[in-house]
Structure formats: structure tokens, C-alpha cells
Amino acid sequence: MNDTTELWTYRYERNLPRMEGHIAVGSFGMTVPVRIVGFFPEAPDTYSVKFCQEYAFLVYNMACMLADTYRGRGVTPLLRKHLTPECVERLEFMWQLVGCYDILNLKDEKNAMIRQVPPMPKWIHFALVSSELMECTINVDIGTAVFHSMLVFRRKASRWICHLADIG
């Protein structure tokens, strides 16, 4: 994760508070742009650089793990930790379907690339809908294939728990 705060800027645009920044990913110094927009009056209090970095990196990791689930690699324990049981059940069902029906046929060059090339998010957008609801969209490239992930988090006590995880 980034240790510098100068990558993050805070501003109002059309009366909506917005935080923008980048998180460093991988070991090559690549960064992923992150935009967080709040839709409730208390949103500016949520915009600490620490919050933005932690949750942007968490969402980045979850999007990569979702892509791995789609690629037939199962639901990881780290992913389970941040999902509701219903969400885990749906992802395991998707994982079984991918495995049973061999959706990613390795004879097709594009599908073979999807199985072999690591996922790389291109951008992350957060919408803080309320103090209890956060929606995230992530653009993930795997080789030449482009996927979009959606994660919906609800605050439970002091943690954000994912209630919906989708990739397509």
C-alpha cells in the first residue's frame, strides 16, 4: 500500500464530496486510480487517507480473487472472511458451474489466456451511498478480456461486510 498521502486529493464537485487517489499494486510501481464519491452529509468525515487506502486495497484484492473464482480456482479463505454466507454460497455455485461445464475451454486462445494471465484492475470507483452502504465497481483486465466487478458492502458493527459480489 502507499505510504504517501500526496497521491490523494479531496474536493467537491457538483456538491458531492469526492476523494481521488492511486494505490500501488504489484512490484513494478504500477498504480490503480481510485475515486470515492459520497452521497450523504457525513461523507467528508469518512474521507481519511487511511480509510481510502485500506478499502481501495481490500476491494482491489477482492476483485482479483473474484476473477480467480471465475477462472475456476475456488473461493479463498481471505475472500470468505469479507463475504456474507449467502454471498459465499453464490460464488461457490458459480465456481462449480465453471468447473462442470468447462466454460473456459482451453482450446480457445482467449479463454486459455484468461486462465493463465493474472487479473489487473484498471480503475476502482466507490459510492458511499449512506453511512451503512458502500458500492464499488472495478474494471479488471485479464489479458485482452475486460471484466467488471461489483461489490456491495454493508457496515456491520465496525466492519464492512460484502453482501453482493459479481463479475462479468
Phi, psi and omega in degrees: 000159180287140174259349182266145180261350183288351176283348184253135176234148180239134179202164173257138176223120182053045178067011176249127177290142184217140176239131179234147178186192180223149171243141178279133179232148178071185182254009182258008179078014178287148178235153177244125179289140181233135175231128180237122181241135178255142181241022179218155188300329183277359185306319181302331178293335182280342188277058170274150180299323179299314178301312182300314181294313183299311184283330175295318179290321177299313180295321176302310180297319181294322178296320178293320178291326175297317177299320178295324176296316178298326181279005174091023184256006174084172180267118184283156177300324179296321178293318179302324183300330185254006182246153172287158178302323179296320180293319178299318180299317179295318179293322177295323176297316177299317180300318178294320178297317179299318180289318183291317186263001179047055181302321180265077180295123185289348178288333177280128185300319181295317179292326176296322179294321179300324180285334189257324186276137180290150178288144180224105177297142179257328175202157179227130176237129175251146169233112175275093186289319176209181179290350181244356186224130179226130177244138182231137171239140185225131173266121182240125175259134173235100186066236179265354179275140180245128178239153174239131178250149175229131178233132178241120182250142171238141180282129176233110189061244181252005182249151172264122181247134182280124179258340179218127177228122184221147175218140180192000000 
